[in-house]
PDB file of C-alpha atoms in Angstrom:
ATOM      1  CA  MET A   1      54.529  31.025   2.749  1.00 61.00           C
ATOM      2  CA  GLY A   2      52.315  28.867   4.882  1.00 89.00           C
ATOM      3  CA  TYR A   3      49.133  27.014   4.170  1.00 96.00           C
ATOM      4  CA  LYS A   4      45.591  28.190   4.904  1.00 97.00           C
ATOM      5  CA  HIS A   5      43.567  25.103   3.963  1.00 97.00           C
ATOM      6  CA  ILE A   6      45.815  22.170   4.915  1.00 98.00           C
ATOM      7  CA  GLU A   7      48.388  21.348   7.562  1.00 98.00           C
ATOM      8  CA  VAL A   8      51.842  20.203   6.446  1.00 98.00           C
ATOM      9  CA  LYS A   9      54.336  18.538   8.776  1.00 97.00           C
ATOM     10  CA  GLN A  10      57.871  17.764   7.624  1.00 97.00           C
ATOM     11  CA  VAL A  11      58.759  14.101   8.276  1.00 96.00           C
ATOM     12  CA  ALA A  12      62.285  13.864   6.838  1.00 93.00           C
ATOM     13  CA  GLY A  13      65.313  16.017   6.154  1.00 91.00           C
ATOM     14  CA  PHE A  14      64.836  16.911   2.502  1.00 91.00           C
ATOM     15  CA  ILE A  15      61.869  14.954   1.194  1.00 93.00           C
ATOM     16  CA  GLY A  16      58.644  13.844   2.788  1.00 96.00           C
ATOM     17  CA  ALA A  17      55.799  15.608   4.545  1.00 97.00           C
ATOM     18  CA  GLU A  18      52.508  14.561   6.101  1.00 97.00           C
ATOM     19  CA  ILE A  19      49.403  16.464   5.048  1.00 98.00           C
ATOM     20  CA  SER A  20      46.379  16.678   7.324  1.00 98.00           C
ATOM     21  CA  GLY A  21      43.288  18.814   7.580  1.00 97.00           C
ATOM     22  CA  VAL A  22      41.666  17.413   4.424  1.00 97.00           C
ATOM     23  CA  ASN A  23      39.232  14.583   3.806  1.00 97.00           C
ATOM     24  CA  LEU A  24      40.107  12.746   0.597  1.00 96.00           C
ATOM     25  CA  SER A  25      36.780  10.890   0.564  1.00 94.00           C
ATOM     26  CA  ARG A  26      35.045  14.070  -0.566  1.00 94.00           C
ATOM     27  CA  PRO A  27      35.790  16.388  -3.504  1.00 93.00           C
ATOM     28  CA  LEU A  28      38.458  18.961  -2.640  1.00 96.00           C
ATOM     29  CA  ASN A  29      38.095  22.630  -3.397  1.00 97.00           C
ATOM     30  CA  ASP A  30      40.541  24.427  -5.684  1.00 97.00           C
ATOM     31  CA  ASP A  31      42.417  26.063  -2.789  1.00 97.00           C
ATOM     32  CA  GLU A  32      43.036  22.698  -1.090  1.00 98.00           C
ATOM     33  CA  VAL A  33      44.292  21.198  -4.358  1.00 97.00           C
ATOM     34  CA  LYS A  34      46.573  24.187  -4.971  1.00 97.00           C
ATOM     35  CA  GLU A  35      48.115  23.839  -1.501  1.00 98.00           C
ATOM     36  CA  ILE A  36      48.540  20.050  -1.824  1.00 98.00           C
ATOM     37  CA  ARG A  37      50.312  20.606  -5.151  1.00 97.00           C
ATOM     38  CA  LYS A  38      52.520  23.244  -3.495  1.00 97.00           C
ATOM     39  CA  ALA A  39      53.452  20.817  -0.700  1.00 97.00           C
ATOM     40  CA  LEU A  40      54.110  18.005  -3.201  1.00 96.00           C
ATOM     41  CA  LEU A  41      56.413  20.202  -5.265  1.00 95.00           C
ATOM     42  CA  LYS A  42      58.333  21.228  -2.147  1.00 96.00           C
ATOM     43  CA  TRP A  43      58.524  17.859  -0.352  1.00 96.00           C
ATOM     44  CA  LYS A  44      58.388  15.449  -3.362  1.00 95.00           C
ATOM     45  CA  VAL A  45      56.624  12.759  -1.280  1.00 95.00           C
ATOM     46  CA  VAL A  46      53.519  13.463   0.774  1.00 97.00           C
ATOM     47  CA  PHE A  47      51.467  11.232   3.049  1.00 96.00           C
ATOM     48  CA  PHE A  48      47.815  11.442   4.052  1.00 97.00           C
ATOM     49  CA  ARG A  49      47.208   9.325   7.151  1.00 93.00           C
ATOM     50  CA  GLY A  50      43.874   7.988   8.345  1.00 91.00           C
ATOM     51  CA  GLN A  51      42.051   8.435   5.045  1.00 94.00           C
ATOM     52  CA  ASN A  52      39.291   5.984   4.185  1.00 92.00           C
ATOM     53  CA  ILE A  53      38.853   6.137   0.428  1.00 94.00           C
ATOM     54  CA  ASP A  54      37.753   3.656  -2.201  1.00 94.00           C
ATOM     55  CA  HIS A  55      38.870   3.233  -5.819  1.00 93.00           C
ATOM     56  CA  ALA A  56      36.465   5.913  -7.096  1.00 94.00           C
ATOM     57  CA  ALA A  57      37.646   8.461  -4.526  1.00 95.00           C
ATOM     58  CA  GLN A  58      41.289   7.706  -5.373  1.00 94.00           C
ATOM     59  CA  VAL A  59      40.665   8.315  -9.074  1.00 93.00           C
ATOM     60  CA  GLU A  60      38.678  11.493  -8.286  1.00 95.00           C
ATOM     61  CA  PHE A  61      41.493  12.812  -6.068  1.00 96.00           C
ATOM     62  CA  THR A  62      44.116  11.922  -8.674  1.00 94.00           C
ATOM     63  CA  SER A  63      42.175  13.652 -11.453  1.00 93.00           C
ATOM     64  CA  ARG A  64      42.496  16.992  -9.633  1.00 95.00           C
ATOM     65  CA  PHE A  65      46.213  16.982 -10.491  1.00 93.00           C
ATOM     66  CA  GLY A  66      45.975  16.195 -14.204  1.00 90.00           C
ATOM     67  CA  GLU A  67      45.005  13.461 -16.602  1.00 87.00           C
ATOM     68  CA  VAL A  68      44.924  10.084 -14.890  1.00 87.00           C
ATOM     69  CA  THR A  69      46.873   7.472 -16.824  1.00 83.00           C
ATOM     70  CA  PHE A  70      46.152   3.780 -17.190  1.00 78.00           C
ATOM     71  CA  ALA A  71      47.684   1.364 -14.704  1.00 75.00           C
ATOM     72  CA  HIS A  72      51.099  -0.056 -15.552  1.00 69.00           C
ATOM     73  CA  PRO A  73      50.516  -2.195 -18.660  1.00 66.00           C
ATOM     74  CA  LEU A  74      53.009  -4.953 -17.881  1.00 65.00           C
ATOM     75  CA  GLY A  75      52.965  -7.805 -15.425  1.00 63.00           C
ATOM     76  CA  GLU A  76      50.421  -9.147 -13.017  1.00 62.00           C
ATOM     77  CA  PRO A  77      47.979  -8.486 -11.591  1.00 68.00           C
ATOM     78  CA  GLU A  78      45.667  -6.821 -14.047  1.00 73.00           C
ATOM     79  CA  PRO A  79      44.202  -3.398 -13.207  1.00 77.00           C
ATOM     80  CA  VAL A  80      41.154  -3.347 -10.943  1.00 82.00           C
ATOM     81  CA  ALA A  81      37.939  -4.167 -12.824  1.00 84.00           C
ATOM     82  CA  GLY A  82      36.124  -0.933 -13.613  1.00 88.00           C
ATOM     83  CA  PHE A  83      39.155   1.156 -12.663  1.00 86.00           C
ATOM     84  CA  PRO A  84      41.809   0.781 -15.383  1.00 83.00           C
ATOM     85  CA  GLN A  85      43.896   3.473 -13.646  1.00 86.00           C
ATOM     86  CA  ILE A  86      44.459   1.334 -10.542  1.00 83.00           C
ATOM     87  CA  LYS A  87      46.822  -1.627 -10.342  1.00 80.00           C
ATOM     88  CA  PRO A  88      46.999  -3.627  -7.122  1.00 78.00           C
ATOM     89  CA  VAL A  89      50.398  -4.128  -5.538  1.00 75.00           C
ATOM     90  CA  ASP A  90      49.876  -7.204  -3.392  1.00 73.00           C
ATOM     91  CA  ARG A  91      52.687  -9.285  -1.975  1.00 72.00           C
ATOM     92  CA  ARG A  92      50.421 -12.336  -1.681  1.00 74.00           C
ATOM     93  CA  LEU A  93      49.589 -12.236  -5.409  1.00 71.00           C
ATOM     94  CA  TYR A  94      53.265 -11.836  -6.275  1.00 67.00           C
ATOM     95  CA  GLU A  95      54.291 -14.755  -4.040  1.00 74.00           C
ATOM     96  CA  LYS A  96      51.550 -16.954  -5.535  1.00 74.00           C
ATOM     97  CA  GLN A  97      52.890 -16.376  -9.038  1.00 69.00           C
ATOM     98  CA  TYR A  98      56.644 -16.067  -8.455  1.00 69.00           C
ATOM     99  CA  GLY A  99      57.371 -17.449  -4.987  1.00 70.00           C
ATOM    100  CA  PHE A 100      58.498 -15.709  -1.800  1.00 67.00           C
ATOM    101  CA  ARG A 101      60.563 -12.577  -2.160  1.00 60.00           C
ATOM    102  CA  SER A 102      62.063 -10.813   0.829  1.00 58.00           C
ATOM    103  CA  GLY A 103      62.618  -7.452  -0.796  1.00 57.00           C
ATOM    104  CA  GLY A 104      64.038  -5.775  -3.823  1.00 56.00           C
ATOM    105  CA  PRO A 105      62.939  -3.126  -6.279  1.00 56.00           C
ATOM    106  CA  TRP A 106      59.393  -2.571  -7.463  1.00 57.00           C
ATOM    107  CA  HIS A 107      57.621   0.358  -9.035  1.00 59.00           C
ATOM    108  CA  THR A 108      54.153   1.408 -10.139  1.00 58.00           C
ATOM    109  CA  ASP A 109      54.817   4.236 -12.558  1.00 66.00           C
ATOM    110  CA  VAL A 110      54.742   4.298 -16.347  1.00 71.00           C
ATOM    111  CA  THR A 111      57.824   6.406 -17.021  1.00 71.00           C
ATOM    112  CA  ALA A 112      58.411   4.771 -20.408  1.00 74.00           C
ATOM    113  CA  ALA A 113      55.204   6.305 -21.789  1.00 74.00           C
ATOM    114  CA  ILE A 114      55.532   9.116 -24.334  1.00 79.00           C
ATOM    115  CA  ASN A 115      53.868  11.485 -21.853  1.00 79.00           C
ATOM    116  CA  PRO A 116      54.655   9.937 -18.465  1.00 79.00           C
ATOM    117  CA  PRO A 117      52.701  10.994 -15.394  1.00 81.00           C
ATOM    118  CA  ALA A 118      54.167  13.618 -13.090  1.00 83.00           C
ATOM    119  CA  ALA A 119      53.580  11.465 -10.014  1.00 85.00           C
ATOM    120  CA  SER A 120      52.279   8.159  -8.757  1.00 84.00           C
ATOM    121  CA  ILE A 121      49.611   7.968  -6.100  1.00 86.00           C
ATOM    122  CA  LEU A 122      49.747   4.905  -3.879  1.00 85.00           C
ATOM    123  CA  ARG A 123      46.953   3.946  -1.477  1.00 87.00           C
ATOM    124  CA  ALA A 124      47.710   1.493   1.295  1.00 86.00           C
ATOM    125  CA  VAL A 125      44.715  -0.698   2.080  1.00 83.00           C
ATOM    126  CA  ASN A 126      46.287  -3.319   4.358  1.00 79.00           C
ATOM    127  CA  VAL A 127      49.316  -2.018   6.204  1.00 77.00           C
ATOM    128  CA  PRO A 128      51.369  -4.557   8.173  1.00 77.00           C
ATOM    129  CA  SER A 129      52.625  -3.586  11.604  1.00 81.00           C
ATOM    130  CA  PHE A 130      56.154  -4.270  10.322  1.00 72.00           C
ATOM    131  CA  TRP A 131      57.985  -5.443   7.193  1.00 62.00           C
ATOM    132  CA  TRP A 132      60.630  -8.161   7.330  1.00 56.00           C
TER     133      TRP A 132
END
C-alpha cells in the first residue's frame, strides 16, 4: 500500500514521517489529501520540509482535513489578526511577559473543547539552528 501522489519517508521507529512531493502553497487535489491523511493516520506526526506558506495557505491546507477551529482561547499572545485559527508560539513573546524559560511543557491544541480537533498543525517560521 504505497503512495502515488506523495513521497513518505519514515523518520522514527513508530511515529514520524516526512512527506515530500507536494507544494502546500497551492491547493491540493483530493488524491494528495487522501494520501496525506493516510500517512498521518499511520505515522501520527508528519513533517513537510522546505514549504513556503503564509497564514492563508496554512488555513487552506488545514481546511482540507476538516473544520478549522479557533486558536487556543487562553493565554498570550492573541491569535493572528485576520486569522483567528492561528496562534503564534514565540519564545520571545513568552520571555517578554513571563521571563526566560529554558524548557518545559507547552501545547497548542484545544482538547478541552466539546468537539476537539483531530490534530494540530504547526508551521515553523523561524527555526533556530539549535535549541538550548
